[in-house]
Short mmCIF file of C-alpha atoms in Angstrom, two decimals:
data_model
loop_
_atom_site.label_atom_id
_atom_site.label_comp_id
_atom_site.label_asym_id
_atom_site.label_seq_id
_atom_site.Cartn_x
_atom_site.Cartn_y
_atom_site.Cartn_z
CA UNK A 1 52.57 338.93 179.60
CA UNK A 2 52.88 340.98 176.41
CA UNK A 3 49.33 342.36 176.69
CA UNK A 4 50.39 344.11 179.88
CA UNK A 5 54.12 344.70 179.52
CA UNK A 6 54.45 345.83 175.90
CA UNK A 7 53.17 349.02 174.28
CA UNK A 8 51.62 347.06 171.40
CA UNK A 9 49.90 344.73 173.86
CA UNK A 10 48.39 347.66 175.74
CA UNK A 11 47.13 349.12 172.47
CA UNK A 12 45.49 345.78 171.63
CA UNK A 13 43.76 345.77 175.03
CA UNK A 14 42.64 349.35 174.43
CA UNK A 15 41.27 348.42 171.00
CA UNK A 16 39.39 345.31 172.14
CA UNK A 17 37.85 347.00 175.18
CA UNK A 18 37.01 350.05 173.08
CA UNK A 19 35.16 347.97 170.49
CA UNK A 20 33.28 346.15 173.26
CA UNK A 21 32.21 349.49 174.74
CA UNK A 22 31.05 350.70 171.32
CA UNK A 23 28.87 347.59 171.03
CA UNK A 24 27.39 348.37 174.45
CA UNK A 25 26.71 351.96 173.40
CA UNK A 26 24.88 350.58 170.35
CA UNK A 27 22.66 348.44 172.58
CA UNK A 28 22.13 351.35 174.98
CA UNK A 29 21.14 353.65 172.11
CA UNK A 30 18.60 351.15 170.78
CA UNK A 31 17.18 350.81 174.28
CA UNK A 32 16.88 354.58 174.68
CA UNK A 33 15.10 354.95 171.34
CA UNK A 34 12.39 352.63 172.65
CA UNK A 35 11.56 355.35 175.20
CA UNK A 36 10.58 357.66 172.32
CA UNK A 37 7.71 355.36 171.42
CA UNK A 38 6.59 353.77 174.68
CA UNK A 39 7.43 354.50 178.27
CA UNK A 40 5.84 351.20 179.26
CA UNK A 41 8.04 349.24 176.85
CA UNK A 42 11.12 351.07 178.09
CA UNK A 43 10.26 350.23 181.69
CA UNK A 44 9.79 346.58 180.74
CA UNK A 45 13.38 346.57 179.48
CA UNK A 46 14.55 348.33 182.65
CA UNK A 47 12.80 345.71 184.77
CA UNK A 48 14.38 342.93 182.71
CA UNK A 49 17.80 344.54 183.20
CA UNK A 50 17.24 345.34 186.86
CA UNK A 51 19.07 343.69 189.73
CA UNK A 52 18.77 340.20 188.25
CA UNK A 53 21.95 338.13 188.64
CA UNK A 54 22.71 338.17 184.90
CA UNK A 55 22.27 341.94 184.71
CA UNK A 56 24.53 342.44 187.74
CA UNK A 57 27.19 340.15 186.24
CA UNK A 58 26.95 341.97 182.90
CA UNK A 59 27.25 345.32 184.69
CA UNK A 60 30.34 344.14 186.54
CA UNK A 61 31.86 342.94 183.28
CA UNK A 62 31.06 346.25 181.62
CA UNK A 63 32.57 348.16 184.54
CA UNK A 64 35.73 346.04 184.27
CA UNK A 65 36.00 346.84 180.55
CA UNK A 66 35.56 350.55 181.22
CA UNK A 67 38.13 350.59 184.03
CA UNK A 68 40.69 348.67 181.96
CA UNK A 69 40.12 350.97 178.99
CA UNK A 70 40.51 354.11 181.12
CA UNK A 71 43.60 352.87 183.01
CA UNK A 72 45.35 351.78 179.82
CA UNK A 73 44.43 355.08 178.17
CA UNK A 74 46.22 357.02 180.91
CA UNK A 75 49.23 354.68 180.77
CA UNK A 76 49.57 354.95 176.99
CA UNK A 77 49.06 358.71 177.08
CA UNK A 78 51.82 359.09 179.67
CA UNK A 79 54.13 356.88 177.58
CA UNK A 80 53.37 358.82 174.40
CA UNK A 81 53.97 362.16 176.09
CA UNK A 82 57.31 360.97 177.43
CA UNK A 83 58.47 359.38 174.18
CA UNK A 84 57.12 361.77 171.53
CA UNK A 85 56.12 364.99 173.21
CA UNK A 86 53.68 367.02 171.11
CA UNK A 87 53.93 364.51 168.23
CA UNK A 88 52.60 361.57 170.26
CA UNK A 89 49.66 361.02 167.89
CA UNK A 90 51.45 361.94 164.68
CA UNK A 91 49.88 360.45 161.58
CA UNK A 92 50.59 361.03 157.93
CA UNK A 93 48.94 364.30 156.93
CA UNK A 94 47.46 362.94 153.74
CA UNK A 95 45.18 360.58 155.70
CA UNK A 96 44.52 362.77 158.71
CA UNK A 97 41.61 365.19 158.33
CA UNK A 98 41.60 368.26 160.58
CA UNK A 99 38.87 367.16 162.97
CA UNK A 100 40.41 363.72 163.50
CA UNK A 101 43.82 365.30 164.02
CA UNK A 102 42.31 367.54 166.69
CA UNK A 103 40.64 364.54 168.35
CA UNK A 104 43.82 362.46 168.24
CA UNK A 105 45.81 365.24 169.88
CA UNK A 106 43.22 365.76 172.61
CA UNK A 107 42.20 362.21 173.47
CA UNK A 108 43.17 362.71 177.12
CA UNK A 109 41.01 365.82 177.48
CA UNK A 110 38.12 364.11 175.71
CA UNK A 111 38.62 361.05 177.91
CA UNK A 112 38.39 363.15 181.07
CA UNK A 113 35.17 364.81 179.85
CA UNK A 114 33.75 361.40 179.00
CA UNK A 115 34.72 360.04 182.43
CA UNK A 116 33.04 362.96 184.21
CA UNK A 117 29.94 362.48 182.05
CA UNK A 118 29.94 358.79 182.90
CA UNK A 119 30.00 359.56 186.61
CA UNK A 120 27.05 361.94 186.15
CA UNK A 121 25.16 359.30 184.18
CA UNK A 122 25.80 356.65 186.83
CA UNK A 123 24.50 359.03 189.48
CA UNK A 124 21.33 359.88 187.55
CA UNK A 125 20.43 356.36 186.47
CA UNK A 126 22.47 353.42 187.80
CA UNK A 127 22.50 354.82 191.35
CA UNK A 128 18.73 355.36 191.34
CA UNK A 129 17.87 352.14 189.52
CA UNK A 130 20.07 349.04 189.81
CA UNK A 131 21.89 350.09 192.99
CA UNK A 132 18.63 351.28 194.56
CA UNK A 133 17.06 347.90 193.85
CA UNK A 134 20.05 345.99 195.23
CA UNK A 135 20.38 348.07 198.40
CA UNK A 136 16.66 348.64 198.83
CA UNK A 137 16.20 352.39 198.78
CA UNK A 138 14.10 354.67 196.57
CA UNK A 139 15.50 357.52 194.52
CA UNK A 140 12.11 359.23 194.18
CA UNK A 141 10.64 356.66 191.75
CA UNK A 142 10.48 352.90 191.58
CA UNK A 143 13.91 351.57 190.52
CA UNK A 144 12.35 349.99 187.43
CA UNK A 145 10.66 353.25 186.37
CA UNK A 146 13.47 354.31 184.06
CA UNK A 147 11.09 356.42 181.98
CA UNK A 148 10.43 358.69 184.97
CA UNK A 149 14.16 359.11 185.55
CA UNK A 150 14.62 360.08 181.89
CA UNK A 151 11.96 362.77 182.25
CA UNK A 152 13.48 364.05 185.49
CA UNK A 153 17.01 364.11 184.06
CA UNK A 154 16.41 365.67 180.67
CA UNK A 155 13.70 367.91 182.05
CA UNK A 156 16.52 369.62 183.93
CA UNK A 157 18.09 372.08 181.42
CA UNK A 158 21.47 371.94 183.16
CA UNK A 159 21.64 368.17 182.86
CA UNK A 160 20.43 368.34 179.26
CA UNK A 161 23.30 370.68 178.30
CA UNK A 162 25.86 368.57 180.17
CA UNK A 163 24.66 365.42 178.40
CA UNK A 164 24.90 367.12 175.01
CA UNK A 165 28.49 368.16 175.77
CA UNK A 166 29.17 364.59 176.84
CA UNK A 167 27.79 363.22 173.57
CA UNK A 168 29.90 365.62 171.50
CA UNK A 169 33.01 364.52 173.42
CA UNK A 170 32.17 360.85 172.84
CA UNK A 171 31.69 361.55 169.13
CA UNK A 172 35.14 363.11 168.83
CA UNK A 173 36.65 360.30 170.88
CA UNK A 174 35.07 357.55 168.80
CA UNK A 175 35.79 359.07 165.38
CA UNK A 176 39.46 358.65 166.23
CA UNK A 177 39.19 355.52 168.36
CA UNK A 178 37.18 353.46 165.86
CA UNK A 179 39.65 353.45 162.99
CA UNK A 180 42.61 353.48 165.39
CA UNK A 181 41.36 350.22 166.92
CA UNK A 182 41.05 348.63 163.48
CA UNK A 183 44.58 349.75 162.63
CA UNK A 184 45.97 348.34 165.89
CA UNK A 185 44.25 344.98 165.35
CA UNK A 186 45.71 344.74 161.84
CA UNK A 187 42.35 344.91 160.09
CA UNK A 188 43.28 348.15 158.35
CA UNK A 189 45.56 348.14 155.29
CA UNK A 190 46.42 350.96 152.91
CA UNK A 191 43.05 350.68 151.17
CA UNK A 192 40.91 349.95 154.21
CA UNK A 193 42.52 352.64 156.34
CA UNK A 194 40.48 355.40 154.69
CA UNK A 195 37.43 353.15 154.44
CA UNK A 196 37.45 352.44 158.18
CA UNK A 197 37.72 356.14 158.88
CA UNK A 198 34.62 356.81 156.78
CA UNK A 199 32.72 353.84 158.22
CA UNK A 200 33.69 354.82 161.75
CA UNK A 201 32.66 358.43 161.22
CA UNK A 202 29.26 357.46 159.78
CA UNK A 203 28.58 354.81 162.44
CA UNK A 204 29.65 357.05 165.30
CA UNK A 205 27.60 359.97 163.96
CA UNK A 206 24.45 357.87 163.65
CA UNK A 207 25.03 356.40 167.10
CA UNK A 208 25.47 359.77 168.80
CA UNK A 209 22.55 361.23 166.87
CA UNK A 210 20.40 358.47 168.36
CA UNK A 211 21.34 359.56 171.88
CA UNK A 212 20.95 363.23 170.99
CA UNK A 213 17.47 362.75 169.52
CA UNK A 214 16.30 361.14 172.77
CA UNK A 215 17.63 364.02 174.85
CA UNK A 216 16.12 366.71 172.63
CA UNK A 217 12.81 364.85 172.38
CA UNK A 218 12.38 364.86 176.16
CA UNK A 219 13.59 368.45 176.44
CA UNK A 220 10.89 369.47 173.97
CA UNK A 221 8.36 367.22 175.66
CA UNK A 222 8.84 369.12 178.91
CA UNK A 223 9.40 372.61 177.48
CA UNK A 224 5.73 373.66 177.01
CA UNK A 225 4.94 373.24 180.69
CA UNK A 226 8.05 375.15 181.86
CA UNK A 227 8.11 372.91 184.89
CA UNK A 228 10.70 370.35 183.87
CA UNK A 229 13.27 371.20 186.51
CA UNK A 230 10.94 369.94 189.16
CA UNK A 231 9.50 367.19 186.98
CA UNK A 232 6.90 367.39 184.22
#
């Protein structure tokens, strides 16, 4: 099958799974922003997306997308390194701004940082919420009390810094990945190439700012008491 055996097919799979993950991040960001206004409303969403069968199926589908994206990323990176060496992400200089060029040349490093951040995030939230509800154990709060887990996580200054680093890595990854996906899928021509880069940069920036605002808001919420590490 060409989607598996050919380089172009693998890039198409990478692009489609990448776009799907961006859409999930958009939903996740909107959900997190709700926590800024109402802990009760946020917990209602968490309860709705708890261990219900549709939420479990969606989580499995999301996990499959992430695994496929990561595996194909490593395969394509290995192929590019073997075939092109240091020029594996070479792009015409007139359409390749410095920051995107840096991101394109360091996608593997960014991917590893993102993967480590994902594992941390799964430990702090999915492990204590959905998995806890499925298995039947308590991670210190009720599995549906996502608001309490947000306070505990971002009240810890070490976690807050690690999450900020994670967000920066995702931003760099997506500013390259967004327009690259459009180019791979044939949606980007000579005119739209630059347009997609601008659109992708703006969209990714707004998306990551949404996550960042939530983190900083809860850091500041806990800061006055100076007791966040143990819970506010």
